[in-house]
XYZ file of C-alpha atoms in Angstrom:
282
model
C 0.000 0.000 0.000
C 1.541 3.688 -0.937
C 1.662 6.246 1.691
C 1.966 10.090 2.247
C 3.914 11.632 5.603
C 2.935 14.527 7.147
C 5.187 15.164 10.058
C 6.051 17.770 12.590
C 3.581 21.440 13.170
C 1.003 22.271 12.001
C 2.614 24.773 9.896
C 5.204 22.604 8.433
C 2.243 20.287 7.677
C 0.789 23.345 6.129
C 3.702 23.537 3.682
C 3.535 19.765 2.791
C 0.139 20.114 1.544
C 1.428 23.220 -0.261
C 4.761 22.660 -1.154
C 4.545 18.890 -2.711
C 1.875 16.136 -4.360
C 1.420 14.343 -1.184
C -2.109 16.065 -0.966
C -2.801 16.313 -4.085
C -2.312 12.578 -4.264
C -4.683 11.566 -1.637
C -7.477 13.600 -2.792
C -7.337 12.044 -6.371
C -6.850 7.951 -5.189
C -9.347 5.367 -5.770
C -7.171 2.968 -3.756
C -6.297 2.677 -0.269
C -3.484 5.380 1.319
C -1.743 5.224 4.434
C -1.640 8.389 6.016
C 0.848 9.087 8.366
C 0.158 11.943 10.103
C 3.294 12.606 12.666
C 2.658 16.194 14.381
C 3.198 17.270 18.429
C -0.249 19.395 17.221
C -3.190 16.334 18.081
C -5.747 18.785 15.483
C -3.494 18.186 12.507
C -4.986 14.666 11.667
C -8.180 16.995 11.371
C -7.532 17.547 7.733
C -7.189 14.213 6.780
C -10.176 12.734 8.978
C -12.785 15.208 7.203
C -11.425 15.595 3.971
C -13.923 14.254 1.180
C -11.946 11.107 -0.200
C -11.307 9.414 3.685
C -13.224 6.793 2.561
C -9.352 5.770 1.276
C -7.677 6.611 3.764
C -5.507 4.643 6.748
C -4.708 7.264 9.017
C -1.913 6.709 11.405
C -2.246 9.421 13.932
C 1.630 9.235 14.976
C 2.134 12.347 17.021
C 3.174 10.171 20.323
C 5.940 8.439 17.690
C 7.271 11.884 16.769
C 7.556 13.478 19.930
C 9.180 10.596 21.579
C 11.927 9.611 18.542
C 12.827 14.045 18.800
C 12.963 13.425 22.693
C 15.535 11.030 21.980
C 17.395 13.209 19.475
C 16.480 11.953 16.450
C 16.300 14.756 13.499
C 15.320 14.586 10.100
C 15.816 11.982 7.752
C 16.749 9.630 11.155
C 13.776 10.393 12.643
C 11.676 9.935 9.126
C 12.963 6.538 8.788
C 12.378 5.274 12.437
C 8.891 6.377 12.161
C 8.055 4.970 8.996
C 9.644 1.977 10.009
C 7.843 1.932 13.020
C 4.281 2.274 10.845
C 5.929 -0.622 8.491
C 5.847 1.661 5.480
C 8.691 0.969 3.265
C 10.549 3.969 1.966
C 9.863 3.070 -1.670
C 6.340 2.814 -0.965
C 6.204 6.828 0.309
C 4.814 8.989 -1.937
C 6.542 11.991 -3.275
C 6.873 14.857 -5.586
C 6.699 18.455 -5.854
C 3.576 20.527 -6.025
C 1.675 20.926 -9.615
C 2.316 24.690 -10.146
C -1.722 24.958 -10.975
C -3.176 22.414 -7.852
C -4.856 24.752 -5.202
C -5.567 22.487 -1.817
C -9.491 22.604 -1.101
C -9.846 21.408 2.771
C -13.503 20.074 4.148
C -14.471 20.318 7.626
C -18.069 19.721 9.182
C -18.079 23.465 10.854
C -17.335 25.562 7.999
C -17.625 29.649 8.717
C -19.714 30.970 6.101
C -17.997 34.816 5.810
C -15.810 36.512 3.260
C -13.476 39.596 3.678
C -12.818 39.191 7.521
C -9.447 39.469 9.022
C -7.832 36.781 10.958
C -6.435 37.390 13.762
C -4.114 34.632 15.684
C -2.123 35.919 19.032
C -1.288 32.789 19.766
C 1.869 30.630 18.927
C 1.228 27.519 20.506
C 4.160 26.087 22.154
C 6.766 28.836 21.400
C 5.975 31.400 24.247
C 8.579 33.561 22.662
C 6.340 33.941 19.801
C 3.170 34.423 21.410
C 2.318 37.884 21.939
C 1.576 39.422 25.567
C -1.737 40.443 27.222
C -0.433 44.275 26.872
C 0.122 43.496 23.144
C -2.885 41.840 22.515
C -4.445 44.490 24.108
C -3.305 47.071 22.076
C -3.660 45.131 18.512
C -7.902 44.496 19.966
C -7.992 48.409 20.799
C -6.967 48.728 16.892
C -9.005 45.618 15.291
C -12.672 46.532 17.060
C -12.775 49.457 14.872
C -12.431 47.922 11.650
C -15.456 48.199 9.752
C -14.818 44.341 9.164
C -15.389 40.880 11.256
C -12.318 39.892 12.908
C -11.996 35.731 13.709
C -9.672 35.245 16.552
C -8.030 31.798 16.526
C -7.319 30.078 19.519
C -6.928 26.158 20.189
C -5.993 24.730 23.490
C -4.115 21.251 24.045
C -1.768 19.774 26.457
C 1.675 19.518 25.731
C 4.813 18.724 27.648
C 8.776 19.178 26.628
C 11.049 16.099 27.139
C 11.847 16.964 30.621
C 7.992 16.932 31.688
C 7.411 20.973 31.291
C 4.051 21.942 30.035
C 5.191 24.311 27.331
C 1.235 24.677 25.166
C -1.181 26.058 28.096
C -4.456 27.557 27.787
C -4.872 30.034 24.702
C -7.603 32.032 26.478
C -8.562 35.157 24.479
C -12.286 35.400 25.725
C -12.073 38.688 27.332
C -11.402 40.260 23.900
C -15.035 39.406 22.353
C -16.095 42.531 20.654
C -18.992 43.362 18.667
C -16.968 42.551 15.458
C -14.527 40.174 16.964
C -15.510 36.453 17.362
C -13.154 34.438 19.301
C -13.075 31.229 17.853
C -11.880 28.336 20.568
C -12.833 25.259 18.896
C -13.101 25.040 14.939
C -11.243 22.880 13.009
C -8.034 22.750 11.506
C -9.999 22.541 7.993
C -12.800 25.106 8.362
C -9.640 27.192 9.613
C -7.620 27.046 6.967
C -10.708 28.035 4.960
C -11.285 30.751 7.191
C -8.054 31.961 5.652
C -8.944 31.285 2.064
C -12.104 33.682 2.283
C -10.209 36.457 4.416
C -9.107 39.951 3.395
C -5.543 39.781 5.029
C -3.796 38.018 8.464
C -2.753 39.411 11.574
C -0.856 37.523 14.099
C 2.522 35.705 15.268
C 4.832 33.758 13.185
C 2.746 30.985 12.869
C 0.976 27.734 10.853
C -1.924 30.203 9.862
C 0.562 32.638 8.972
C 2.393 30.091 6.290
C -1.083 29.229 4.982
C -1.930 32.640 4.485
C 1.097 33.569 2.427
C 0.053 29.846 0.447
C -3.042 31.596 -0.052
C -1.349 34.989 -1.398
C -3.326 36.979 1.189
C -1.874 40.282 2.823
C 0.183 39.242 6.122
C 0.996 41.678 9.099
C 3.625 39.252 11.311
C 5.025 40.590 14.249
C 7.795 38.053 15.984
C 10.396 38.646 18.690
C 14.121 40.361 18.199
C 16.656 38.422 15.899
C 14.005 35.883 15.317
C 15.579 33.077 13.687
C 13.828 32.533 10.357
C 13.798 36.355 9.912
C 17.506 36.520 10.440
C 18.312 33.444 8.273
C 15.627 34.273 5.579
C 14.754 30.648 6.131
C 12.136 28.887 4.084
C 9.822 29.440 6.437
C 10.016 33.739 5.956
C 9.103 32.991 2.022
C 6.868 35.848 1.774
C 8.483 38.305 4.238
C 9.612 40.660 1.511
C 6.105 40.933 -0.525
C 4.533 44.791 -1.313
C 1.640 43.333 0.751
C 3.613 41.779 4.003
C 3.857 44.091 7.285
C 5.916 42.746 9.227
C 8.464 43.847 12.204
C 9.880 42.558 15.637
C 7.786 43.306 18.674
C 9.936 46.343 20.165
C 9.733 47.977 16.569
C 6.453 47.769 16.359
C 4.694 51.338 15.450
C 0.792 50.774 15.850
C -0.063 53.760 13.787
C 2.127 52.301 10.524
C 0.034 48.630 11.170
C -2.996 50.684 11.415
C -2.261 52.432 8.258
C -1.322 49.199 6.590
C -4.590 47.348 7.987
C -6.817 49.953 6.109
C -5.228 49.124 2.898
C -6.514 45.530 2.790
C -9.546 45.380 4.797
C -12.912 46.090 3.077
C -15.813 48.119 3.873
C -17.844 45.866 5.170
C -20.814 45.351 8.642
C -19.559 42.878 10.871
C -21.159 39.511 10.512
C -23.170 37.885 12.903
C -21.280 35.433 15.150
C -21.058 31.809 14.336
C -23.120 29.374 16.209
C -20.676 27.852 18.861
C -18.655 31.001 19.260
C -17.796 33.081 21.631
């Protein structure tokens, strides 16, 4: 039987789908798949348990696998192999390739948000505190986004987990207290019905993020603000591929002038009445 791997966060899961045919692959067979999907995030197997052709698919939900084999100190191509090995997938039976330059990912969920031209709005960085912006920040970005004369979806998704030495290092992503008339805090939606979230949005606001990747994927307007000397910033890495677009605001936190996101903000967000919220928001 072939198989696909998906492996590490959500974002670089994100840029899988994006960046090669494994998706493309498993949305298009009429045989069986094995689906290894190998992420510390438990919501990434999300995608592949809703999506439309599952009837296919043998998903290996692997995320234990991963996170012990990188608590040992495997990396990369070590750590591939032990896991596939591990799932008894043989490597000439893993499918790969590099993304068709005109394939566009479609993503189904069962709690789809019906709403164009919204901003999204993530604060939160999961396990990398460092990332995650602080309550005075988030403060000041909410004083900003409630006057936008468009909805504003603020993602947040809780789940438990702990570094190799037992620290919790993912706690509570608790935005509640910044409900606003035109901002929806959204605690539980899916991975998928995110992702769409981002497809039908006017632009992105948040940390260096997954949602942040898929919203460059999705060529929408990006305003990322990330700590001093981040890595990937420094570096250029992969993972800053759309830094340097006309459309991409982005700056570390201590450089941050709120005026010159504001101004950028009004660029990209449309004229539009706030929609109503979602059932099952907050």
């Amino acid at each position: 039987m072939q198989a696909v791997f998906f492996r590490a966060g959500l974002g670089d899961v994100i840029r899988t789908i994006y960046l090669t045919q494994a998706y493309k692959f498993i949305s298009e067979t009429t045989e069986p798949v094995k689906v290894i999907s190998a992420s510390h995030n438990p919501f990434t197997t999300e995608i592949f348990r809703y999506h439309r052709n599952s009837k296919n698919f043998l998903i290996l939900e692997l995320g234990h696998k991963y996170e012990q084999l990188l608590n040992a100190g495997l990396r990369a191509g070590d750590l591939d192999r032990a896991i596939c090995e591990f799932a008894e997938v043989r490597q000439e039976d893993l499918f790969t390739g590099k993304k068709l330059p005109d394939f566009v990912p479609q993503f189904n969920a069962p709690d789809d948000v019906e709403s164009s031209g919204h901003l999204i709005f993530q604060p939160f960085a999961g396990s990398v505190a460092d990332r995650t912006f602080s309550d005075a920040l988030m403060s000041d970005l909410v004083r900003i986004l409630e006057k936008l004369p468009c909805h504003v979806y603020l993602i947040t998704r809780s789940f438990t987990r702990k570094s190799n030495t037992g620290r919790l290092i993912h706690a509570s992503e608790d935005a509640r207290r910044f409900t606003r008339e035109n901002i929806t805090v959204m605690e539980h939606l899916s991975v998928p019905a995110t992702l769409n979230l981002v497809k039908s949005s006017s632009a992105y606001l948040g940390c260096w993020s997954s949602l942040q990747q898929a919203a460059w994927f999705e060529n929408k307007p990006v305003a990322v603000l990330y700590p001093p000397n981040w890595c990937d910033v420094v570096k250029r890495t992969g993972y800053a591929f759309g830094l340097d677009r006309p459309d991409c605001f982005h700056t570390d936190f201590k450089a941050l002038d709120l005026d010159r996101l504001q101004a950028w903000l009004a660029q990209w967000i449309s004229h539009r009445p706030a929609s109503p919220a979602p059932p099952g928001s907050l």
